[in-house]
Short mmCIF file of C-alpha atoms in Angstrom, two decimals:
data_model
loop_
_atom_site.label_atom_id
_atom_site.label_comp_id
_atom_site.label_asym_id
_atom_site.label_seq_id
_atom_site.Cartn_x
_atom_site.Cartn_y
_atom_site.Cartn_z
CA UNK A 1 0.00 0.00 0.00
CA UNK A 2 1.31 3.04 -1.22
CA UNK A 3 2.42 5.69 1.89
CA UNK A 4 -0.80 8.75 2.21
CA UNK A 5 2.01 10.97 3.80
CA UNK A 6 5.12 11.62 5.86
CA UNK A 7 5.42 10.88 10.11
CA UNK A 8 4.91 7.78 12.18
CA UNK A 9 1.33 5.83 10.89
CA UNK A 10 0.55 4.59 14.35
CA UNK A 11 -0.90 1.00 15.48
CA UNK A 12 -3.49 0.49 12.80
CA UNK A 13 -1.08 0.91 9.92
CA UNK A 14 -2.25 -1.61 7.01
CA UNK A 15 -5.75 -1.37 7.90
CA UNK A 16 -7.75 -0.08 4.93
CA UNK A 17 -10.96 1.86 5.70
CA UNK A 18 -13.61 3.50 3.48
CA UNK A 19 -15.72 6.15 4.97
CA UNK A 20 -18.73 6.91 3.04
CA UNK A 21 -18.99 11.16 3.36
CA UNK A 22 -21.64 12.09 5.71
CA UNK A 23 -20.93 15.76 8.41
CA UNK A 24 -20.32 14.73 12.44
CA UNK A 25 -19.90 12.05 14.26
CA UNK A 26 -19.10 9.53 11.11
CA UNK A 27 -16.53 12.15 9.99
CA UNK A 28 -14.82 12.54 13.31
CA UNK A 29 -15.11 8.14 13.83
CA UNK A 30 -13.21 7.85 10.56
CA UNK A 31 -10.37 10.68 11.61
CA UNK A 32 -9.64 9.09 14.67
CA UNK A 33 -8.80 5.64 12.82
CA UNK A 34 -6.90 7.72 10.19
CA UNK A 35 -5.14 9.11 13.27
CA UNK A 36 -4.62 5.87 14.47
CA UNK A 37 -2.35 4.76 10.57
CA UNK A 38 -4.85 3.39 9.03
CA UNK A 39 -5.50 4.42 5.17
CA UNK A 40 -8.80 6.11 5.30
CA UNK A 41 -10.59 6.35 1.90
CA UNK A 42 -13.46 9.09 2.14
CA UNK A 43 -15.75 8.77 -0.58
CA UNK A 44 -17.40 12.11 -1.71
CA UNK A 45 -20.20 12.36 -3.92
CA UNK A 46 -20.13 15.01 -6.58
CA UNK A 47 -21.41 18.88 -5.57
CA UNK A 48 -20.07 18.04 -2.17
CA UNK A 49 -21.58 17.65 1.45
CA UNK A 50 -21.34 18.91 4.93
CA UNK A 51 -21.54 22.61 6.49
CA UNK A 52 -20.06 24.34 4.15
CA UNK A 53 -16.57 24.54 5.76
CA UNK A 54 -13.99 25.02 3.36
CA UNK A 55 -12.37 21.76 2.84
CA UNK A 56 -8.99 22.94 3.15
CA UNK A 57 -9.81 23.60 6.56
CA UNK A 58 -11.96 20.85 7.52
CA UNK A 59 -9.59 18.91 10.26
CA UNK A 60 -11.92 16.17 10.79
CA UNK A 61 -10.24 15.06 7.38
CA UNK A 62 -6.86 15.06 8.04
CA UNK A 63 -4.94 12.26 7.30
CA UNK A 64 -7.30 10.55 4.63
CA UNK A 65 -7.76 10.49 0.86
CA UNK A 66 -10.63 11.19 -0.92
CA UNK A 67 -11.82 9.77 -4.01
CA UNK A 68 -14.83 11.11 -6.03
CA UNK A 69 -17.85 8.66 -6.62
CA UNK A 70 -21.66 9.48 -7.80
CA UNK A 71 -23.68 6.60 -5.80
CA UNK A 72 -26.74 7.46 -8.05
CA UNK A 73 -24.32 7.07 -11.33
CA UNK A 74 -24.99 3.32 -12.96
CA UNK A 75 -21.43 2.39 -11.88
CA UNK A 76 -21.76 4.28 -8.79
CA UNK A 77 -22.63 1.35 -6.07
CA UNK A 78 -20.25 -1.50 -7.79
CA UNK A 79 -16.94 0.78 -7.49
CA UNK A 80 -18.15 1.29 -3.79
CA UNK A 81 -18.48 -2.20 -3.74
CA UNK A 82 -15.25 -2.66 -4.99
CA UNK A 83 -13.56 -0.50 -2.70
CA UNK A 84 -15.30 -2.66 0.45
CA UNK A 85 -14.00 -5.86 -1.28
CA UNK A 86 -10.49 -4.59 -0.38
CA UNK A 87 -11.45 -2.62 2.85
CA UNK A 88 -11.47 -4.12 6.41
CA UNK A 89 -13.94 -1.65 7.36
CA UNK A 90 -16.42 0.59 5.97
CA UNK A 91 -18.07 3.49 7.81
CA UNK A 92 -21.49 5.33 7.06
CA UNK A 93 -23.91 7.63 8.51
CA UNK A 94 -26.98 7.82 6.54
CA UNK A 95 -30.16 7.54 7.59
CA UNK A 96 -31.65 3.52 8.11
CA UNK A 97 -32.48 2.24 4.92
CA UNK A 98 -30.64 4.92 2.52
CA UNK A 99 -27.56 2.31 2.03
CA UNK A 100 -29.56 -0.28 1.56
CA UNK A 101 -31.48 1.94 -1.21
CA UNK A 102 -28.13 3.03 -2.93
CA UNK A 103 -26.98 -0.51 -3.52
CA UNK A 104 -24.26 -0.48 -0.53
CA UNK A 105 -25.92 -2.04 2.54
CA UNK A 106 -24.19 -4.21 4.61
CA UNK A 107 -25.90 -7.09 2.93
CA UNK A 108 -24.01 -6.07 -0.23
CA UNK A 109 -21.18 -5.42 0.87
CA UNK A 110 -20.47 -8.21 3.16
CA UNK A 111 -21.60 -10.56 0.14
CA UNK A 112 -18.20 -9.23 -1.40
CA UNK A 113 -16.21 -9.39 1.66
CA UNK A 114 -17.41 -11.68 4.42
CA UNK A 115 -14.87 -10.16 7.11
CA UNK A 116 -16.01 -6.41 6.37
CA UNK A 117 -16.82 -4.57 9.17
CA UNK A 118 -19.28 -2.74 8.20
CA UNK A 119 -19.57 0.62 10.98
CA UNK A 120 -23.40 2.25 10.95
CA UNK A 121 -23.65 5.70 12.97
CA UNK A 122 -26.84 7.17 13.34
CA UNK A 123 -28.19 9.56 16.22
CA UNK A 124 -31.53 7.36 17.36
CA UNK A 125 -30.17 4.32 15.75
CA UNK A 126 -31.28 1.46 13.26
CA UNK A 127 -34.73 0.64 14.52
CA UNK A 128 -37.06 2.04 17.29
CA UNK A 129 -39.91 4.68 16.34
CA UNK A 130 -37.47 8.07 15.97
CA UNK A 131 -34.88 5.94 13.94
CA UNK A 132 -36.30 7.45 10.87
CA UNK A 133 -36.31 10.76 11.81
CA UNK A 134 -33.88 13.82 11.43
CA UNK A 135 -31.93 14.85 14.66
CA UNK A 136 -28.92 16.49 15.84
CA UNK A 137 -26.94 16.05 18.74
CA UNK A 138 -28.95 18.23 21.08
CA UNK A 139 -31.80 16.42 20.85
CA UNK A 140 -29.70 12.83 21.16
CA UNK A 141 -28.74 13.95 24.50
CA UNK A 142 -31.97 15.58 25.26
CA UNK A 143 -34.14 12.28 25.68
CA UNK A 144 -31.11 10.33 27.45
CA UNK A 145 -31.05 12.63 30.30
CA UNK A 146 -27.95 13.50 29.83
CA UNK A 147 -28.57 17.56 28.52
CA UNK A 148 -30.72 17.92 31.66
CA UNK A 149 -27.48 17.01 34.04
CA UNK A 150 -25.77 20.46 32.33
CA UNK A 151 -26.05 23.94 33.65
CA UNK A 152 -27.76 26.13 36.34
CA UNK A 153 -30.47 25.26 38.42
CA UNK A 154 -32.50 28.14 37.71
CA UNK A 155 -31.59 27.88 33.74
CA UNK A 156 -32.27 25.77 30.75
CA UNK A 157 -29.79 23.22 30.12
CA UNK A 158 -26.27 24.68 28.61
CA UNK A 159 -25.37 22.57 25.55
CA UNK A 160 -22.23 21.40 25.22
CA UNK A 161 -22.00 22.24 21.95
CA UNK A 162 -22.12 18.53 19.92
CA UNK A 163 -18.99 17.38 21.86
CA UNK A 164 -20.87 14.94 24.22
CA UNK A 165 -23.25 13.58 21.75
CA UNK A 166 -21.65 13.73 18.24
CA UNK A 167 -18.34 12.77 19.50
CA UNK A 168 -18.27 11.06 23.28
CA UNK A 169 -21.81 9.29 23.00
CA UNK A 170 -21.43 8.82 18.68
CA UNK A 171 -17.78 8.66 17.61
CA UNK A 172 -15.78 7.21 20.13
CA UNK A 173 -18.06 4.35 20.65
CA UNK A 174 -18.40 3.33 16.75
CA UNK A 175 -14.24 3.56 17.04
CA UNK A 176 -14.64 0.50 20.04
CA UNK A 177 -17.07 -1.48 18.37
CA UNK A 178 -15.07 -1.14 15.20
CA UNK A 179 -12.05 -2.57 16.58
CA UNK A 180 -14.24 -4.70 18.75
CA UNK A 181 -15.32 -6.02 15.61
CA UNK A 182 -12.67 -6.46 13.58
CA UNK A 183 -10.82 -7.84 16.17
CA UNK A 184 -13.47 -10.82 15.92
CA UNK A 185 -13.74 -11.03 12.43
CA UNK A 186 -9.66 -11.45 12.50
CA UNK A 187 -9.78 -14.30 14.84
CA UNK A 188 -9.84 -18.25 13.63
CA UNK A 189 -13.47 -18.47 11.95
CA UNK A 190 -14.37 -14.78 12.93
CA UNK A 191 -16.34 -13.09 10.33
CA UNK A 192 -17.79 -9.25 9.63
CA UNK A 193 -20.29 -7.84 11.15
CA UNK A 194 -22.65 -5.02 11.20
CA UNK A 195 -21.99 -2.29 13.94
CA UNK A 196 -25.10 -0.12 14.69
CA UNK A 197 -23.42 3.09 16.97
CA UNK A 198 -26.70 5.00 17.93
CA UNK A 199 -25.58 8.32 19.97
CA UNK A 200 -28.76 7.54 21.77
CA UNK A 201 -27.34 4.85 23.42
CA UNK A 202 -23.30 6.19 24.01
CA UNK A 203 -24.80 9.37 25.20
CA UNK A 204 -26.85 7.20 27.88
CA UNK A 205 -24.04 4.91 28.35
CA UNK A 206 -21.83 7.64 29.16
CA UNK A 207 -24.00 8.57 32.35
CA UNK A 208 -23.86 4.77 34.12
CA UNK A 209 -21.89 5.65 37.20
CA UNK A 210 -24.63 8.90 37.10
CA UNK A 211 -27.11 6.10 37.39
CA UNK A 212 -25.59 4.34 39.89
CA UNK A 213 -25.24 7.37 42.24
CA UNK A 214 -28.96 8.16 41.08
CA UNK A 215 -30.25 4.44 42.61
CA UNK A 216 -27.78 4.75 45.58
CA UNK A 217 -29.54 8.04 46.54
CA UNK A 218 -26.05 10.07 46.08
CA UNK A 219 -27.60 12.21 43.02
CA UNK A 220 -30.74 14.06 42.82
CA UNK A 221 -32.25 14.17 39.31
CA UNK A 222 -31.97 17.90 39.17
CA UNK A 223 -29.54 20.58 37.82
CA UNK A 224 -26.98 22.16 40.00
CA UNK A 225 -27.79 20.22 43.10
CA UNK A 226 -24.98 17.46 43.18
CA UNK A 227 -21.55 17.23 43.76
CA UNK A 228 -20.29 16.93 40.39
CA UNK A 229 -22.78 19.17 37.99
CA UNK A 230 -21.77 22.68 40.39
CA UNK A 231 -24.23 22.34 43.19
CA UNK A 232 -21.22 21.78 44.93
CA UNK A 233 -19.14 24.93 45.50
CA UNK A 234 -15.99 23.08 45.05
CA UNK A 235 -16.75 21.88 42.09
CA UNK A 236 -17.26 24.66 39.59
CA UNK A 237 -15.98 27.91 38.11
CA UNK A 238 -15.63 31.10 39.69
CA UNK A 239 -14.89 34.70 37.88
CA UNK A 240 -12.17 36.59 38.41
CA UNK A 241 -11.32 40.42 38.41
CA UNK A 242 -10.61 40.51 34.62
CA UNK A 243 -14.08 38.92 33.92
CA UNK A 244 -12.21 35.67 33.07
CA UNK A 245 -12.44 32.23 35.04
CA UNK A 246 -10.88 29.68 37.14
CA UNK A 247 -11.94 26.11 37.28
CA UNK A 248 -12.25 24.65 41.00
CA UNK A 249 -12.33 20.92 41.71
CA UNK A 250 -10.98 20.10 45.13
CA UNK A 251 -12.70 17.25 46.25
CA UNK A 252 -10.66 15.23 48.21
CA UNK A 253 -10.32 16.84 51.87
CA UNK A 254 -6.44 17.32 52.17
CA UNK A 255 -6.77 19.04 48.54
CA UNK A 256 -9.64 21.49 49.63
CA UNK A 257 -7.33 22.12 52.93
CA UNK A 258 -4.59 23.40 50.66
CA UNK A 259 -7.11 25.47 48.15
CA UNK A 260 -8.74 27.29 51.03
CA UNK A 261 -5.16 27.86 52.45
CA UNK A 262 -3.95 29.47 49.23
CA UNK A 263 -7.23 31.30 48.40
CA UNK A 264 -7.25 32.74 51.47
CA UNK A 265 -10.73 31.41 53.67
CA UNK A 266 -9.41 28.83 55.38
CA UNK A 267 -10.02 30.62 59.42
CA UNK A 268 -13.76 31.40 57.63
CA UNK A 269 -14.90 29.00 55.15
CA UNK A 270 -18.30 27.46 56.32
CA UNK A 271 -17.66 23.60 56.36
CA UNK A 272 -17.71 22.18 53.26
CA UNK A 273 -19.55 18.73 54.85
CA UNK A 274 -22.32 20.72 55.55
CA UNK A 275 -24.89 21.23 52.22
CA UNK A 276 -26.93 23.84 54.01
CA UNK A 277 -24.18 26.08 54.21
CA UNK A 278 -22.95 25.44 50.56
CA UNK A 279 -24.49 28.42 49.55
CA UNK A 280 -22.73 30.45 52.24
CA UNK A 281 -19.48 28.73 51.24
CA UNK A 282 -20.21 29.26 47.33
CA UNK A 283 -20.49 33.21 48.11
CA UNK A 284 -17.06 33.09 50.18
CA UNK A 285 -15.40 31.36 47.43
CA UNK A 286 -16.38 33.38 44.77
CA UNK A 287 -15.80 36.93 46.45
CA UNK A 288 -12.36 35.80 47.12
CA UNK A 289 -11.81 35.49 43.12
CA UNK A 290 -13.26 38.38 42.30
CA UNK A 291 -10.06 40.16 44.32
CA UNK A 292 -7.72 39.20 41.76
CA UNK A 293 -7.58 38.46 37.37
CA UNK A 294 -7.14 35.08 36.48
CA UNK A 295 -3.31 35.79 35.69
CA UNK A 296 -2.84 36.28 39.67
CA UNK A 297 -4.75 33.20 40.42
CA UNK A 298 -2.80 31.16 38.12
CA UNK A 299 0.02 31.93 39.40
CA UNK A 300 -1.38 31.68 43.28
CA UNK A 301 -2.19 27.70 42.82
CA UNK A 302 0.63 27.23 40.59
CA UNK A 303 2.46 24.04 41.00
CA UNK A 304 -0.09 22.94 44.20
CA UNK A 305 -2.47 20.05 44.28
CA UNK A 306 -5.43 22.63 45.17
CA UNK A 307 -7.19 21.13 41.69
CA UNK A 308 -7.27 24.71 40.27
CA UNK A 309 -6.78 25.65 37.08
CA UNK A 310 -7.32 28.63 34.34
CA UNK A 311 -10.62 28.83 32.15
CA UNK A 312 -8.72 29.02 28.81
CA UNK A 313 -10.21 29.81 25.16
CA UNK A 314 -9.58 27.86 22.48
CA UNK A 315 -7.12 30.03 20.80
CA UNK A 316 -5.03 30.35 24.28
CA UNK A 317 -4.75 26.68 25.04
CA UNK A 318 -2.32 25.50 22.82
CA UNK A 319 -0.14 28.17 24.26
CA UNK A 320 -0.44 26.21 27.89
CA UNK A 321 2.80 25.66 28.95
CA UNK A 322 1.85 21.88 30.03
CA UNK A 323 0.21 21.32 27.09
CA UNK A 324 2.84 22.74 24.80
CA UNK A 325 4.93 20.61 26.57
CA UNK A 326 3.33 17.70 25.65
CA UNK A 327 2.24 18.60 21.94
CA UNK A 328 -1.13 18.31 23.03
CA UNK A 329 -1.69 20.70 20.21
CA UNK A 330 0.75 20.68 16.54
CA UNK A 331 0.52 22.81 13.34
CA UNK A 332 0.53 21.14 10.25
CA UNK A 333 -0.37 22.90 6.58
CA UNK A 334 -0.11 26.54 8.66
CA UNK A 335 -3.49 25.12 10.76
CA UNK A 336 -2.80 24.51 14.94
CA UNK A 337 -4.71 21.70 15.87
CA UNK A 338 -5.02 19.27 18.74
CA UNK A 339 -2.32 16.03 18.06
CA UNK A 340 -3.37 12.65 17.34
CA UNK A 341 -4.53 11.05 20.95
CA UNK A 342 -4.05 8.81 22.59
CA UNK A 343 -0.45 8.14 22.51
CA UNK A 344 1.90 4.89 22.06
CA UNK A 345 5.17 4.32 22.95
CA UNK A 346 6.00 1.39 19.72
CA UNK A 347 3.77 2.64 17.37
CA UNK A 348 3.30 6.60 17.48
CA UNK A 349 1.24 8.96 15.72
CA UNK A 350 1.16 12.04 13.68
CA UNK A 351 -0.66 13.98 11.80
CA UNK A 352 0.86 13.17 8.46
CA UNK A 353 -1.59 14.78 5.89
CA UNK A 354 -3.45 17.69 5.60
CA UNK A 355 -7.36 17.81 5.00
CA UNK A 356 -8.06 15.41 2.09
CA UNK A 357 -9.90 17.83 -0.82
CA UNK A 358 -12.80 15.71 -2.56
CA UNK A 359 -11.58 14.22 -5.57
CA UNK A 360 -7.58 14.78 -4.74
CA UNK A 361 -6.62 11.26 -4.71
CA UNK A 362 -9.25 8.97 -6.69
CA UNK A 363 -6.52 8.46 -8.83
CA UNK A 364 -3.88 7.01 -6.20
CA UNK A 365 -6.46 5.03 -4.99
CA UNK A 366 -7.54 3.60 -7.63
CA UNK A 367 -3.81 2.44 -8.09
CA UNK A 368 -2.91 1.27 -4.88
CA UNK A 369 -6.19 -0.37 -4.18
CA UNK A 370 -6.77 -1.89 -7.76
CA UNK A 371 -10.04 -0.17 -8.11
CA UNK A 372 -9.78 0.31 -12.08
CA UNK A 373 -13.67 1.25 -11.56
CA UNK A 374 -13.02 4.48 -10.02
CA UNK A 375 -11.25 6.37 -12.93
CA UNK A 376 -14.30 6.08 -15.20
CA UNK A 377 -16.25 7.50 -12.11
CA UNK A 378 -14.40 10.68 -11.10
CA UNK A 379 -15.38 13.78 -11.85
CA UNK A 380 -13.66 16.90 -12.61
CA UNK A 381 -15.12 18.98 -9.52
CA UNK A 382 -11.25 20.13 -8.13
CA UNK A 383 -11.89 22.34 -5.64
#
């Protein structure tokens, strides 16, 4: 297989995956196995899809090719076919039914390749009565419970924008049971499979322990009244002078000891075991910030194990000293982004490519997969 860029490839090296173009979750899935080495062929339809980011900018598509192919063209379906005869795994996020319609269900694909893992993500999932319906990530999270968990008491839910949903409840568990699956199919008599990722059920999976507490009695079913949603006040974020924040999270007792020591309360903080002076406690905590900017606070709990730490934006994080430390974020192609994660000390990552533009490399595909099928299919759409 012919090298998609420079840098380390990572553990999944070899593996061949075909991601058929979709916006979200799907997109994010297939970066993180590109991430991960393995040669990630996006197929894009002609015209384009997604939300209207320019594709030279669209990170979720770093480290992939992309190959041009009209799934309503006559030859459409068989060169898709042709690409999951020589894939291990195939990714797509249409609605239920619509790859079956096109000609590249799992049924038909797994016909040509019996150990195909075929990787379905969806919001409300394959079956059910929303599963044909439209939905975004808000409303995913919405009906698990999970949205209500997030903000103020005495306001509507904050939305995490579509990190928790899209990406925590959607992505990362079609990654597990794609490797899940594949690591069947690869064993002695293992075949393919069908994976059906619903972000329904990741997003309500993500709240078990939340669950647990719930049935033990240790969480009440409300906003803003537990210890790890900011009911409690040491467990939250606080403004500073300048208007900006610092994040508080002292919850072991010798940790609180040394953040009230360093902030400055600890001969008047109300005790933090009692919840009917939390309130009391919240107001001492929070006046005490509002003495200084976030600069001076940083500094303050700098190097202590008070759990404190600076709100930062996205532009100022990769600027962190810890985290520029650590290359938590690179810059590849003149865009800073965060690095491949997680991280492995035989087989690293990189980011070795920049965002794949539709169409750029049907032709190297179709060479180093032996796809003849998708030269008479490309189109001349270069971005």
């Amino acid at each position: 297989m012919a090298s998609t860029g420079n840098g380390p490839r990572g553990p999944l090296g070899g593996l061949r995956v075909v991601e058929l173009a979709g916006i979200g979750p799907g997109p994010f899935a297939a970066m993180l196995l590109a991430d991960l080495g393995a040669d990630v062929v996006r197929v894009d339809r002609p015209g384009g899809a997604g939300l209207g980011i320019d594709p030279a900018r669209d990170l979720t598509n770093r480290n992939k090719r992309s190959v041009l192919v009209d799934l309503k063209a006559p030859d459409g379906p068989d060169t898709v076919l042709d690409l999951a005869a020589r894939a291990d795994v195939l990714i797509e996020g249409y609605r239920p039914g619509v790859a079956e319609r096109l000609g590249v269900g799992p049924e038909a694909c797994l016909a040509r390749n019996p150990k195909l893992v075929y990787g379905r993500m969806t919001g409300w999932g394959q079956d059910g009565p929303l599963a044909e319906r439209a939905g975004h990530d808000i409303a995913y999270i919405a009906l698990t419970g999970t949205l209500s968990m997030i903000g103020g008491p005495e306001e509507p839910p904050t939305v995490p924008a579509n990190l928790l949903g899209d990406y925590a409840g959607g992505s990362l568990y079609l990654v597990v049971g794609v490797l899940a699956a594949l690591q069947h199919a690869r064993t002695p008599g293992g075949t393919g499979q069908v994976v059906d990722a619903a972000i329904v059920d990741g997003a309500a999976h993500l709240a078990t322990m939340i669950h647990g507490m719930l049935a033990a009695g240790g969480w009440q079913d409300r906003r803003g009244a537990n210890l790890l949603d900011g009911g409690c006040p040491f467990y939250g974020s606080y403004e500073t002078a300048d208007g900006q924040y610092m994040a508080v999270g002292p919850l072991e007792q010798r940790f609180y000891d040394e953040f009230v020591q360093l902030l400055g309360i600890a001969d008047t903080a109300p005790d933090r075991n009692d919840p009917a002076r939390w309130d009391e406690l919240r107001a001492a905590v929070a006046d005490r910030f509002r003495t200084r900017t976030r600069a001076a606070w940083t500094e303050v709990f700098d190097g202590s194990d008070a759990c404190v730490a600076p709100v930062l934006s996205l532009r100022e994080a990769p600027h962190h000293p810890h985290l520029a430390a650590r290359a938590t974020f690179v810059e590849h192609g003149g865009l800073t982004q965060p690095a491949p994660a997680p991280r492995f000390s035989a087989t690293p990552t990189s980011v070795r490519t920049s965002p794949a533009l539709p169409g750029a490399d049907t032709e190297a595909v179709a060479a180093d997969w032996d796809v003849p099928g998708l030269r008479t299919t490309r189109k001349d759409t270069t971005p």
